[in-house]
PDB file of C-alpha atoms and ligand atoms in Angstrom:
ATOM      1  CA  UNK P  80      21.421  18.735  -4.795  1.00  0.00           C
ATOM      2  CA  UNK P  81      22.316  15.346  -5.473  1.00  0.00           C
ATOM      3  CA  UNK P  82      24.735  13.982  -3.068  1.00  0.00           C
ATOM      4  CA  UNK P  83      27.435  10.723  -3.349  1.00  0.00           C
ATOM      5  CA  UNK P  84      28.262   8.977  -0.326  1.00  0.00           C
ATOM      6  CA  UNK P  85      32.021   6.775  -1.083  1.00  0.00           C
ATOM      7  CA  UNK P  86      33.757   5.019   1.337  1.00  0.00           C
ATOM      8  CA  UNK P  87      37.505   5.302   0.762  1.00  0.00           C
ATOM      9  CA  UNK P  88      40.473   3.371   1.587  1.00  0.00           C
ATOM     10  CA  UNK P  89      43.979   4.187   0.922  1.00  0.00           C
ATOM     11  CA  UNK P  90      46.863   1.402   0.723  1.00  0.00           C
ATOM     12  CA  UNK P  91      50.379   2.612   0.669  1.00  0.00           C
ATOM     13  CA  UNK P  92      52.197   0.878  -2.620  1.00  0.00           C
ATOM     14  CA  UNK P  93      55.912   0.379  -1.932  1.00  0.00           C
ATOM     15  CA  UNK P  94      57.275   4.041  -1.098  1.00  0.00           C
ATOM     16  CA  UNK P  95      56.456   6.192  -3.931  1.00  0.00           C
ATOM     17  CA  UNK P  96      52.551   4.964  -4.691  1.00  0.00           C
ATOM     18  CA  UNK P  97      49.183   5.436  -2.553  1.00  0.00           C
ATOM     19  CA  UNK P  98      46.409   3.271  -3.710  1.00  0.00           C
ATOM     20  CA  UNK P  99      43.080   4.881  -3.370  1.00  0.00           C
ATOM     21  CA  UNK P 100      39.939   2.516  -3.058  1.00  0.00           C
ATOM     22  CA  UNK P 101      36.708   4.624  -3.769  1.00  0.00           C
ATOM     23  CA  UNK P 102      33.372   2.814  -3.526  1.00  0.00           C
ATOM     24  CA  UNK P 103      29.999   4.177  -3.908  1.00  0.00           C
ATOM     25  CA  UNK P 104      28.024   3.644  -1.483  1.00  0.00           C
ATOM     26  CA  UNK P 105      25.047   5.822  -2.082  1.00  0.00           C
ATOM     27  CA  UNK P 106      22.389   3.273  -3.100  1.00  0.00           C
ATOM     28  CA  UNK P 107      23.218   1.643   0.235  1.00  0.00           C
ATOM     29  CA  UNK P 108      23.169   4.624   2.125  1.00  0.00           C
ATOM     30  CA  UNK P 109      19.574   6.073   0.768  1.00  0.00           C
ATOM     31  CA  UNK P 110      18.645   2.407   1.290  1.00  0.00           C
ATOM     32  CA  UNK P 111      19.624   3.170   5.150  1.00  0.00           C
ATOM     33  CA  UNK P 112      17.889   6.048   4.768  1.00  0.00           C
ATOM     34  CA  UNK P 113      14.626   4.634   4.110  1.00  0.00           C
ATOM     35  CA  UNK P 114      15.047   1.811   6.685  1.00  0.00           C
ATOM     36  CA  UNK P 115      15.677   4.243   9.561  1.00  0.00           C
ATOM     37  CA  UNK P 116      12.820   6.604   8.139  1.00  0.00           C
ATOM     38  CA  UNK P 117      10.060   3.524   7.898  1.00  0.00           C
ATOM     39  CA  UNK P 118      11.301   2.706  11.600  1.00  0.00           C
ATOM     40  CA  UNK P 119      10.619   6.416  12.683  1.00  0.00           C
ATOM     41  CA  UNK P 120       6.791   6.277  11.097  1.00  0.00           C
ATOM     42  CA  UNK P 121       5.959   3.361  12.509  1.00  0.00           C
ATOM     43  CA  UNK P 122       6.652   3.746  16.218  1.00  0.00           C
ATOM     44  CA  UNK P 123       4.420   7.306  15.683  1.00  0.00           C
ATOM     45  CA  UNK P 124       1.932   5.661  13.670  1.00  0.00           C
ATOM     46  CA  UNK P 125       1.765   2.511  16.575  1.00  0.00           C
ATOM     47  CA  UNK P 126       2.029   4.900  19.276  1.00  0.00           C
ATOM     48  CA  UNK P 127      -1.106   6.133  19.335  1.00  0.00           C
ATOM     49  CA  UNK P 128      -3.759   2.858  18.840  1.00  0.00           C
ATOM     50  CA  UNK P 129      -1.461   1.794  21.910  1.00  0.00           C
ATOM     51  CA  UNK P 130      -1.895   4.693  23.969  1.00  0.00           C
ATOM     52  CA  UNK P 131      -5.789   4.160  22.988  1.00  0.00           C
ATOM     53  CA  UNK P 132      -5.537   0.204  24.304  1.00  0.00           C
ATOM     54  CA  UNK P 133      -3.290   1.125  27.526  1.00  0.00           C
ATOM     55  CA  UNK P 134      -6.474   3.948  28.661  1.00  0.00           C
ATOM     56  CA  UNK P 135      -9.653   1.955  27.494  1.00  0.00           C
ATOM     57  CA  UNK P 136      -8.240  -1.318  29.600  1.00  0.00           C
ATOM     58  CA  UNK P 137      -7.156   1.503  32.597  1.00  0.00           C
ATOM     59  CA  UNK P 138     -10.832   2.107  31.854  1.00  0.00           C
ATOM     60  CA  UNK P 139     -12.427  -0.744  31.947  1.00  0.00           C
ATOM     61  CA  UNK P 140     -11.198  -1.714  35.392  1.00  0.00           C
ATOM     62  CA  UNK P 141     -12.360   1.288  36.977  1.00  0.00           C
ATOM     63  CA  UNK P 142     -16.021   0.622  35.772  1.00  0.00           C
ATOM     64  CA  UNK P 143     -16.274  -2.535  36.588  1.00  0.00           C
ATOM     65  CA  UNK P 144     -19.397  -1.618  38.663  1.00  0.00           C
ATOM     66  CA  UNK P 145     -21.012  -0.302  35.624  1.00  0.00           C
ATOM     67  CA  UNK P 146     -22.058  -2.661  33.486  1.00  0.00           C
ATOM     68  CA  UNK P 147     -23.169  -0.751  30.373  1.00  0.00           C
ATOM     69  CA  UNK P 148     -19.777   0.950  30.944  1.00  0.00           C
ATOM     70  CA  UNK P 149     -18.177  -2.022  30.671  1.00  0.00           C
ATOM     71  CA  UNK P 150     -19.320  -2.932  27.688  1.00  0.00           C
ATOM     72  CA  UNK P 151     -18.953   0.322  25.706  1.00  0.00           C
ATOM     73  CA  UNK P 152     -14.756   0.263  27.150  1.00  0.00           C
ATOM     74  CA  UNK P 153     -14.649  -3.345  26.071  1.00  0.00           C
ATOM     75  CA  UNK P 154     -16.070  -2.683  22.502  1.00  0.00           C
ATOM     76  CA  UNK P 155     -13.774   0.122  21.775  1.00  0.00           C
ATOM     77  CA  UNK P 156     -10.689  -2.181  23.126  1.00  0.00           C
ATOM     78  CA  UNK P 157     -11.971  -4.678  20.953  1.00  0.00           C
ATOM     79  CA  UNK P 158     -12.027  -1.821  17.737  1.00  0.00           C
ATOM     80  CA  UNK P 159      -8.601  -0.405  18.744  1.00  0.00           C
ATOM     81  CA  UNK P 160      -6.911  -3.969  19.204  1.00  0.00           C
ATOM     82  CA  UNK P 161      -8.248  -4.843  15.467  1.00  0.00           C
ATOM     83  CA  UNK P 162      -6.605  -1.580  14.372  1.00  0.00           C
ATOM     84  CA  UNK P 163      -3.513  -2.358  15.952  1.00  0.00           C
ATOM     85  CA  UNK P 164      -3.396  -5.833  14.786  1.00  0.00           C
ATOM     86  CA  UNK P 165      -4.010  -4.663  10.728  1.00  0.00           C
ATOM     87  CA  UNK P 166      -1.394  -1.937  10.765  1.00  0.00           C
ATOM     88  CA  UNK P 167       0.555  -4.549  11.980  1.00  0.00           C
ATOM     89  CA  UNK P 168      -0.279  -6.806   9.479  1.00  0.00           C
ATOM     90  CA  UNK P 169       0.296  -3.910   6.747  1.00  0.00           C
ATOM     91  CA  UNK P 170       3.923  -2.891   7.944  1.00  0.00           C
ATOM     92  CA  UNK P 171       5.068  -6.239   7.712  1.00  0.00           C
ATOM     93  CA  UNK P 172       3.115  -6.599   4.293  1.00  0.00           C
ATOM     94  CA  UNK P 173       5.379  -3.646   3.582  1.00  0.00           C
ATOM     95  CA  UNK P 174       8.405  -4.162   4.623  1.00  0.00           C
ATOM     96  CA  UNK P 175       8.528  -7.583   2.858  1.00  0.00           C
ATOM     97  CA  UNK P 176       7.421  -5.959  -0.536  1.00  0.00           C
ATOM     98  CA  UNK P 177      10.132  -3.652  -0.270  1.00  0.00           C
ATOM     99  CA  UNK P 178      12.502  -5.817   0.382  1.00  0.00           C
ATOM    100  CA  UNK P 179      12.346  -7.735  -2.786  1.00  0.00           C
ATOM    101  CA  UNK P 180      12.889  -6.073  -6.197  1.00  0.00           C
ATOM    102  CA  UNK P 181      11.067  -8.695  -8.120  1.00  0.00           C
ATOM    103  CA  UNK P 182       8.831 -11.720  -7.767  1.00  0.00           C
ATOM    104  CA  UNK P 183      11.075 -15.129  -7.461  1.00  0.00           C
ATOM    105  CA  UNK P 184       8.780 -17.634  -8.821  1.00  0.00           C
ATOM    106  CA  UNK P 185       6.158 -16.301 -10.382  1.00  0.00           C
ATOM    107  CA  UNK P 186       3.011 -18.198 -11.707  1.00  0.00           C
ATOM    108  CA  UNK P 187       0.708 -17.863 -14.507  1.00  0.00           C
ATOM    109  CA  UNK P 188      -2.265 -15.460 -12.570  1.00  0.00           C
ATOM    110  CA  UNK P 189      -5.787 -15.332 -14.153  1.00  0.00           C
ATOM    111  CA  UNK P 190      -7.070 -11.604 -13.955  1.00  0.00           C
ATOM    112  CA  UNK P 191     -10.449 -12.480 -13.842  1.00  0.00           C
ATOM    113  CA  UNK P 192     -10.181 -14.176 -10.790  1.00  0.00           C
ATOM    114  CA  UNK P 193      -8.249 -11.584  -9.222  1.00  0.00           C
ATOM    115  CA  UNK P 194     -10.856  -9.432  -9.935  1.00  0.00           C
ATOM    116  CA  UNK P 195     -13.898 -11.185  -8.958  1.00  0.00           C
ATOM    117  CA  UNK P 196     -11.938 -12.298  -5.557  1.00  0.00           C
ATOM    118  CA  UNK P 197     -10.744  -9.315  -4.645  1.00  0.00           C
ATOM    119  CA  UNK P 198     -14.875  -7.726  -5.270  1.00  0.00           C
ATOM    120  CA  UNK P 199     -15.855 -10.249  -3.266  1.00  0.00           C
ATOM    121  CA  UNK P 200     -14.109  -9.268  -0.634  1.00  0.00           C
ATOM    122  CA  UNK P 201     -15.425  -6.129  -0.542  1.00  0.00           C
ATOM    123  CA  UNK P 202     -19.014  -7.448  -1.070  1.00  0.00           C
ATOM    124  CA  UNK P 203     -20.360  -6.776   2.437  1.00  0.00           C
ATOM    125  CA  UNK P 204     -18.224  -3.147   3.047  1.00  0.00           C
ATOM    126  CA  UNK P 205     -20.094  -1.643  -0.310  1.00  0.00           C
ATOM    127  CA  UNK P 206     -23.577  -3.645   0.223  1.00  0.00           C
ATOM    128  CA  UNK P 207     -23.640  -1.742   4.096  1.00  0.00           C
ATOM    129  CA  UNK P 208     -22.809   1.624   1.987  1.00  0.00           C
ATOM    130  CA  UNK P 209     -25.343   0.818  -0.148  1.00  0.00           C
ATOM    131  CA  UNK P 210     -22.750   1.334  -3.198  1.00  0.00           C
ATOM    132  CA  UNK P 211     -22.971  -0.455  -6.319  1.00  0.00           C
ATOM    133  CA  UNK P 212     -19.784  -2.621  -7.388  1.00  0.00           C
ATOM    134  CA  UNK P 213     -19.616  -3.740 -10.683  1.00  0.00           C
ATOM    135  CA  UNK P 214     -17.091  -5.492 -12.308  1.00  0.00           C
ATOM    136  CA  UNK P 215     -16.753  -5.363 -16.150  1.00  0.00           C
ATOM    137  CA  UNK P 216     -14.732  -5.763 -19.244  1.00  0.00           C
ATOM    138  CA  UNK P 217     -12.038  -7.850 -21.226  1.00  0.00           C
ATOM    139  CA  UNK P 218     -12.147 -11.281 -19.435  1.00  0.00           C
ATOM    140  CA  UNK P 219      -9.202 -14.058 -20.579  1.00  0.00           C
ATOM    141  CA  UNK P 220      -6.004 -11.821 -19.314  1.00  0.00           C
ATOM    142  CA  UNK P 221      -3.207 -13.609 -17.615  1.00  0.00           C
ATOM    143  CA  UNK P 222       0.099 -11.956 -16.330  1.00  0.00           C
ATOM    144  CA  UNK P 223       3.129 -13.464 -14.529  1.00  0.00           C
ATOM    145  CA  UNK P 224       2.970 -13.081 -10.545  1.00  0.00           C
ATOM    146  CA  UNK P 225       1.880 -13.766  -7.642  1.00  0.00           C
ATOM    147  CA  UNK P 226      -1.803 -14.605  -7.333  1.00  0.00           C
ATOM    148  CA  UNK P 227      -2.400 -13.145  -3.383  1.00  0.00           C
ATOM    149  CA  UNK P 228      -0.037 -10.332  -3.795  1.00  0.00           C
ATOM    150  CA  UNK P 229      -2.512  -9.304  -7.083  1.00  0.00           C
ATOM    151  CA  UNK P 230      -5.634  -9.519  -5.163  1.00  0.00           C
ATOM    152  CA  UNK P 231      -4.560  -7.823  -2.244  1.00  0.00           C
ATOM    153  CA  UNK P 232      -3.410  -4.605  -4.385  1.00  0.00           C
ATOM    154  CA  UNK P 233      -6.865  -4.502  -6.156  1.00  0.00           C
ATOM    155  CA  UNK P 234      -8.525  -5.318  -2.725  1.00  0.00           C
ATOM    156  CA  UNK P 235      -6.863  -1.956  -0.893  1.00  0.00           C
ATOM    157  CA  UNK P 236      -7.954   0.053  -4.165  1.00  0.00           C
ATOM    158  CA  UNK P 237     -11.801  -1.077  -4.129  1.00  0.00           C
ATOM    159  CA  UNK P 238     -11.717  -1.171  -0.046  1.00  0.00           C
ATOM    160  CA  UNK P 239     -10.573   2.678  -0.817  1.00  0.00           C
ATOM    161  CA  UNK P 240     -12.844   3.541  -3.278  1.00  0.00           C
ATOM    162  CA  UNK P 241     -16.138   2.381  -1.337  1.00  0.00           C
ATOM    163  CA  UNK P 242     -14.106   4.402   1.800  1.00  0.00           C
ATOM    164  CA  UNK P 243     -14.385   7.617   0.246  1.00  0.00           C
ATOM    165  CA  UNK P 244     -17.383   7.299  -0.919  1.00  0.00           C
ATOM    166  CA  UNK P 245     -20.501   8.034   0.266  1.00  0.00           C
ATOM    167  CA  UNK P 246     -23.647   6.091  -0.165  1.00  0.00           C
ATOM    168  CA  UNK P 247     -26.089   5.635  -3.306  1.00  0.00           C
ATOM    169  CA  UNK P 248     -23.069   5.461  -5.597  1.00  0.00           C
ATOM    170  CA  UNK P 249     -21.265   3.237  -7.607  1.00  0.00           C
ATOM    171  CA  UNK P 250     -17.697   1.741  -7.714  1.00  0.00           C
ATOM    172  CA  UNK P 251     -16.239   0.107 -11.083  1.00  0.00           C
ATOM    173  CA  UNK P 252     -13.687  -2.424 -11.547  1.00  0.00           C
ATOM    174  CA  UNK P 253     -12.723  -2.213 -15.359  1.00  0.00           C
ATOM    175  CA  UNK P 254     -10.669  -4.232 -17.181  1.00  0.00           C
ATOM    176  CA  UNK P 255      -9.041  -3.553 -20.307  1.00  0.00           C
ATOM    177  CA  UNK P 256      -6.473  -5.969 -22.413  1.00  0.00           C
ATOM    178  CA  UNK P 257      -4.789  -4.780 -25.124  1.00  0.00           C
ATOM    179  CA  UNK P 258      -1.022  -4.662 -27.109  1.00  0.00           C
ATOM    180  CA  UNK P 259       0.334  -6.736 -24.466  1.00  0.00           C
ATOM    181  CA  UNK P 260      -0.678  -4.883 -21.223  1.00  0.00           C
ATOM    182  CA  UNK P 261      -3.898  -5.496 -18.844  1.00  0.00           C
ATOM    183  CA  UNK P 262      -5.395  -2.325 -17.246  1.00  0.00           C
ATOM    184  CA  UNK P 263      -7.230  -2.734 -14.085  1.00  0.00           C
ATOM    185  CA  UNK P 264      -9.071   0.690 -13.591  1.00  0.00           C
ATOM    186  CA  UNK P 265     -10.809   0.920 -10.095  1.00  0.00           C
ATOM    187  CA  UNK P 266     -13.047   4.027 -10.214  1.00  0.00           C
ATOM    188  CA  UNK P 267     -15.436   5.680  -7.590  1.00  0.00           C
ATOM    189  CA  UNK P 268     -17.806   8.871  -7.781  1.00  0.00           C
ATOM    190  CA  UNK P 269     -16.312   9.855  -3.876  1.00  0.00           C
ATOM    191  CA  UNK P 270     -14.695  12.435  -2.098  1.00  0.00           C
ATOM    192  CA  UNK P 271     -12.117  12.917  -4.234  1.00  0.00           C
ATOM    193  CA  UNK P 272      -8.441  14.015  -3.684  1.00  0.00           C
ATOM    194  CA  UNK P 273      -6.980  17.595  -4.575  1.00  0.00           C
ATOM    195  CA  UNK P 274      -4.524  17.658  -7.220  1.00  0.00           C
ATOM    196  CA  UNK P 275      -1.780  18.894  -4.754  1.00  0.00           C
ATOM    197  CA  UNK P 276      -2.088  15.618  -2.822  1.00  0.00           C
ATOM    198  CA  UNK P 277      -2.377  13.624  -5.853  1.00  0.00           C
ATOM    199  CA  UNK P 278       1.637  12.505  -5.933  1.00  0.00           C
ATOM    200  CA  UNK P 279       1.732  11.808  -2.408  1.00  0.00           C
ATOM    201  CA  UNK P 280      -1.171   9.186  -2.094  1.00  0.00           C
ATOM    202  CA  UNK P 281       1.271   6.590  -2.795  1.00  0.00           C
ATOM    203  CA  UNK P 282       3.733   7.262  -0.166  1.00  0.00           C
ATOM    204  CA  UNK P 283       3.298   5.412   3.180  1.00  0.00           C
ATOM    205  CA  UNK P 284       1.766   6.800   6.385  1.00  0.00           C
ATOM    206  CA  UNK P 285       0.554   9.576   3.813  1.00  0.00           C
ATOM    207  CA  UNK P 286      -3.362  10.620   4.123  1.00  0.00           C
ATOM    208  CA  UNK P 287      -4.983  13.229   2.656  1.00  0.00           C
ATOM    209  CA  UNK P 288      -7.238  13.824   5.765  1.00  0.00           C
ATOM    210  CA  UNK P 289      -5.455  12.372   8.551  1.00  0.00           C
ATOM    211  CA  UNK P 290      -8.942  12.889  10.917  1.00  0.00           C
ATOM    212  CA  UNK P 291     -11.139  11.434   8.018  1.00  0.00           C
ATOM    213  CA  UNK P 292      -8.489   8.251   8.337  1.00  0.00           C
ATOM    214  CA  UNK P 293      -8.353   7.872  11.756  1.00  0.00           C
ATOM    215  CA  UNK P 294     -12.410   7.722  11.975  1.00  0.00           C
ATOM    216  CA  UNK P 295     -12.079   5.111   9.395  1.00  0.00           C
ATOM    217  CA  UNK P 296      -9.601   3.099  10.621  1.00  0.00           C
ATOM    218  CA  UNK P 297      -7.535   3.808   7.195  1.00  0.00           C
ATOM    219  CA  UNK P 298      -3.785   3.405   8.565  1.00  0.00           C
ATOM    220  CA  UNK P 299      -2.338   5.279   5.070  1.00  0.00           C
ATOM    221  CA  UNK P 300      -0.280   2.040   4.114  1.00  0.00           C
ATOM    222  CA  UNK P 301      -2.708   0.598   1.810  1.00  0.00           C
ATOM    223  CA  UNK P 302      -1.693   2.240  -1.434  1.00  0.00           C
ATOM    224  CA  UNK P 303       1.913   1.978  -0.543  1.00  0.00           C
ATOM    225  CA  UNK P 304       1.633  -1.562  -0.441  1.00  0.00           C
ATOM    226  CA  UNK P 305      -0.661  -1.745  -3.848  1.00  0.00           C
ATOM    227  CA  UNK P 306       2.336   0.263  -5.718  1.00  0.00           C
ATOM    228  CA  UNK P 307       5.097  -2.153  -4.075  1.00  0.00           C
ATOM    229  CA  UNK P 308       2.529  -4.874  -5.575  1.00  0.00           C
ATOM    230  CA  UNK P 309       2.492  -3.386  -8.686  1.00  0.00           C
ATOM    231  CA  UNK P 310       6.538  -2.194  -9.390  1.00  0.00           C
ATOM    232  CA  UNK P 311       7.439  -5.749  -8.333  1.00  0.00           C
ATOM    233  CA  UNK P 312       5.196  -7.166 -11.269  1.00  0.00           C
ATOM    234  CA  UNK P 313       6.947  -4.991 -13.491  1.00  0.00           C
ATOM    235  CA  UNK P 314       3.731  -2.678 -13.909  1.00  0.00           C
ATOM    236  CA  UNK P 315       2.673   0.718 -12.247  1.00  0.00           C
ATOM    237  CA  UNK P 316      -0.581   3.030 -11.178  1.00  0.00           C
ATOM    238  CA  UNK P 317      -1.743   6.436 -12.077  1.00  0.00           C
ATOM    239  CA  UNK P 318      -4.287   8.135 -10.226  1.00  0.00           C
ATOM    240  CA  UNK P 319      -6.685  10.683 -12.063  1.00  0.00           C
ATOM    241  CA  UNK P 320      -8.969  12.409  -9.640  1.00  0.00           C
ATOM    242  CA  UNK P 321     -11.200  15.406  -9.193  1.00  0.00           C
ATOM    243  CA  UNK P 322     -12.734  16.537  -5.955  1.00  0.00           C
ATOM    244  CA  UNK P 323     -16.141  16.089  -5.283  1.00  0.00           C
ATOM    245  CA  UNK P 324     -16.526  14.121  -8.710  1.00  0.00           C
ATOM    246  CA  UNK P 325     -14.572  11.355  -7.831  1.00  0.00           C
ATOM    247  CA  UNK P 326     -11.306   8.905  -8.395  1.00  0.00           C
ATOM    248  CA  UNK P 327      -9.931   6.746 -10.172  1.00  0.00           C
ATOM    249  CA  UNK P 328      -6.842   4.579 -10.225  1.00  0.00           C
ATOM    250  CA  UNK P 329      -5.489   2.533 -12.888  1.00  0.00           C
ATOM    251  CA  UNK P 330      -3.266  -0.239 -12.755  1.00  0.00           C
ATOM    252  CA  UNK P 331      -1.263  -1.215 -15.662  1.00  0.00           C
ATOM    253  CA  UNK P 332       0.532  -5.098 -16.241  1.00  0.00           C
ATOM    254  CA  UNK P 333       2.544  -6.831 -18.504  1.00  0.00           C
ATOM    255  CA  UNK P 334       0.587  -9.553 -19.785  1.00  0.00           C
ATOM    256  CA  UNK P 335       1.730 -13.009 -20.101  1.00  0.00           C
ATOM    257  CA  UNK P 336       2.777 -14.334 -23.018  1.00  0.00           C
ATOM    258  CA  UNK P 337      -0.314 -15.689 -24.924  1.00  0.00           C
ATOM    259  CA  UNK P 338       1.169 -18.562 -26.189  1.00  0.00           C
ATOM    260  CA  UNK P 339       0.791 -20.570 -22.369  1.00  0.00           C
ATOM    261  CA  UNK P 340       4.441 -21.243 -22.312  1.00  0.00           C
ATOM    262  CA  UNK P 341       6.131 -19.737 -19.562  1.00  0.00           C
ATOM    263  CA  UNK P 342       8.856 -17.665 -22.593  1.00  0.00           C
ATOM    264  CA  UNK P 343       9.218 -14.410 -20.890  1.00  0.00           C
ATOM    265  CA  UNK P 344       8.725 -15.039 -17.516  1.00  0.00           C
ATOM    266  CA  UNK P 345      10.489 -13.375 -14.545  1.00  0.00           C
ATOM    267  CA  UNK P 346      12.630 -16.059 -13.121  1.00  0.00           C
TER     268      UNK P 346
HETATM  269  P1  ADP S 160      -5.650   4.770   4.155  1.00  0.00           P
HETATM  270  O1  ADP S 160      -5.418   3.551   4.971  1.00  0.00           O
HETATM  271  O2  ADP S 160      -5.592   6.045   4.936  1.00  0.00           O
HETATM  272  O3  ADP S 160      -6.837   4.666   3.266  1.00  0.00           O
HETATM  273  P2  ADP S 160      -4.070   4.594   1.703  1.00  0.00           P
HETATM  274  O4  ADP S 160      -2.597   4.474   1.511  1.00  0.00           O
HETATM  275  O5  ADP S 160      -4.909   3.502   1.176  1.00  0.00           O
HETATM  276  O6  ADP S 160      -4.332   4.837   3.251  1.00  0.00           O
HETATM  277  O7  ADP S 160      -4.532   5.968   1.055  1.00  0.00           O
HETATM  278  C1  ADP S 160      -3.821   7.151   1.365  1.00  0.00           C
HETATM  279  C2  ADP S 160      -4.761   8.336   1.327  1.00  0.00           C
HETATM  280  O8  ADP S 160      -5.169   8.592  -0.017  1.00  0.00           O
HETATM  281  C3  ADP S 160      -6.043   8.137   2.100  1.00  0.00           C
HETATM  282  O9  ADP S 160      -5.897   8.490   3.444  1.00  0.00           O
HETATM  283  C4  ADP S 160      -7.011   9.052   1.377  1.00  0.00           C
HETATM  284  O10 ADP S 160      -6.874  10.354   1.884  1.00  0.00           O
HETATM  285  C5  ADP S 160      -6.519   9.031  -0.054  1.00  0.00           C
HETATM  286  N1  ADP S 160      -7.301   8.124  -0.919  1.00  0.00           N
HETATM  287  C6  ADP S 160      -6.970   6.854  -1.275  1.00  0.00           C
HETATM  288  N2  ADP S 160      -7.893   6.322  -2.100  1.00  0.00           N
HETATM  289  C7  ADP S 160      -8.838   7.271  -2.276  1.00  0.00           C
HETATM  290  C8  ADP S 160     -10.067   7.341  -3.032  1.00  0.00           C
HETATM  291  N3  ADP S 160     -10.494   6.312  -3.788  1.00  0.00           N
HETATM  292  N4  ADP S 160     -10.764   8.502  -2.977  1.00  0.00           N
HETATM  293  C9  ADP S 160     -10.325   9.548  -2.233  1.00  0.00           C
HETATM  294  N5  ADP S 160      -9.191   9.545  -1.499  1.00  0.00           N
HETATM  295  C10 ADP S 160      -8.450   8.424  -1.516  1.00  0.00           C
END
């Protein structure tokens, strides 16, 4: 059901001759397409943390006799504004990624510092979950990129992982360099997602359990944004996953050339 979208213009040539112009526009239509679709999600997704902020304040002023009221209204305005102020934060992560195709100026990024930043961030989230996070594997890979953009996709995959996982269990950053391509496989022993679900993960505002995500705070950009990450680099991510076992995601990078020459970079 593929469909073509040409916009046409016809030039009369002396009195015997039409000229028809036919252009396609379809790239720039889908394009269009997505724009007015991202637009739609996000004043749904906004509309209700700012519901949430308009009551709690509404709230707030009619306690204002109750102290211990008080502070419980101003404490959830507090959680709800952070909420509001990351999804923020992620859309325009977002929309930026998918505006550009590739990376303009990319540097020469050490792996194993994306790696141990991006665990670190996520030091105090798996310590209060009591879950393990190891990092482990080939050390020495470099790829082409952008050094913030990297850590932040591996950030959202760990935060994940320790997210849908209970406590007592362990989350693994593995990395593995070999025939030109660095694998950075971020595995958990959580919840799991059913197979049926598995293709959709990636696509923004999706969540498996939207009631799980809301508890957590999870606004269902997160992945979106690591496989905008990853396509600009020139790499991509698979998912393998099984409930109740577990998940794990893999993503896969074109290394840098080894000779530390910039030959073969993205320009
Ligand atoms: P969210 O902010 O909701 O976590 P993401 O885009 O990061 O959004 O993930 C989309 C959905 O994929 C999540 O809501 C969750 O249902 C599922 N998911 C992502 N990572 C994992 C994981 N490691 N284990 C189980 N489910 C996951």
């Amino acid at each position: 059901d593929a469909q073509i979208y040409l916009s046409v213009r016809v030039a009369r040539l002396g009195a015997r001759y039409i000229l028809l112009l036919a252009e396609d526009r379809t790239e720039s239509y889908r394009l269009d397409e997505v724009r007015r679709d991202f637009v739609a999600n996000i004043s749904h997704e906004l509309k209700t943390p700012i519901g949430a902020v308009g009551l709690l304040a509404e709230a707030l002023e009619s306690a204002s006799d109750d102290p211990v009221q008080v502070r419980r209204f101003a404490k959830r305005l507090t959680t709800e504004s952070e909420r509001l102020a990351r999804i923020t934060q992620e859309i325009i992560e977002l929309s930026r990624l998918q505006a550009a195709d590739a990376l303009h100026n990319p540097d020469l990024v050490d792996i194993d510092h994306v790696i141990a930043s991006a665990i670190d961030q996520n030091r105090v989230a798996a310590d209060a979950q009591a879950i393990q996070l190891v990092g482990g594997g080939d050390k020495g890979a470099t790829v082409y990129g952008d050094e913030s953009l990297l850590i932040t996709a591996v950030h959202n995959l760990i935060a994940n992982a320790i997210q849908y996982s209970s406590g007592n269990s362990r989350v693994g950053v593995g990395v593995t360099n070999r025939d030109g391509t660095v694998e950075i496989a971020v595995t958990d022993q959580g919840v799991g997602i059913p197979e049926d679900e598995l293709d959709r993960v990636f696509e923004r505002f999706f969540r498996v359990d939207p009631a799980r995500s809301r508890h957590t705070g999870g606004s269902g950009l997160g992945l979106s944004i690591v496989k905008h990450v990853v396509q600009n680099h020139g790499g991509d991510i698979r998912v393998w996953s099984q409930p109740g076992y577990g998940s794990t995601f893999t993503i896969r990078l074109p290394q840098a050339a080894q000779t530390g020459t910039r030959v073969g970079a993205q320009k």
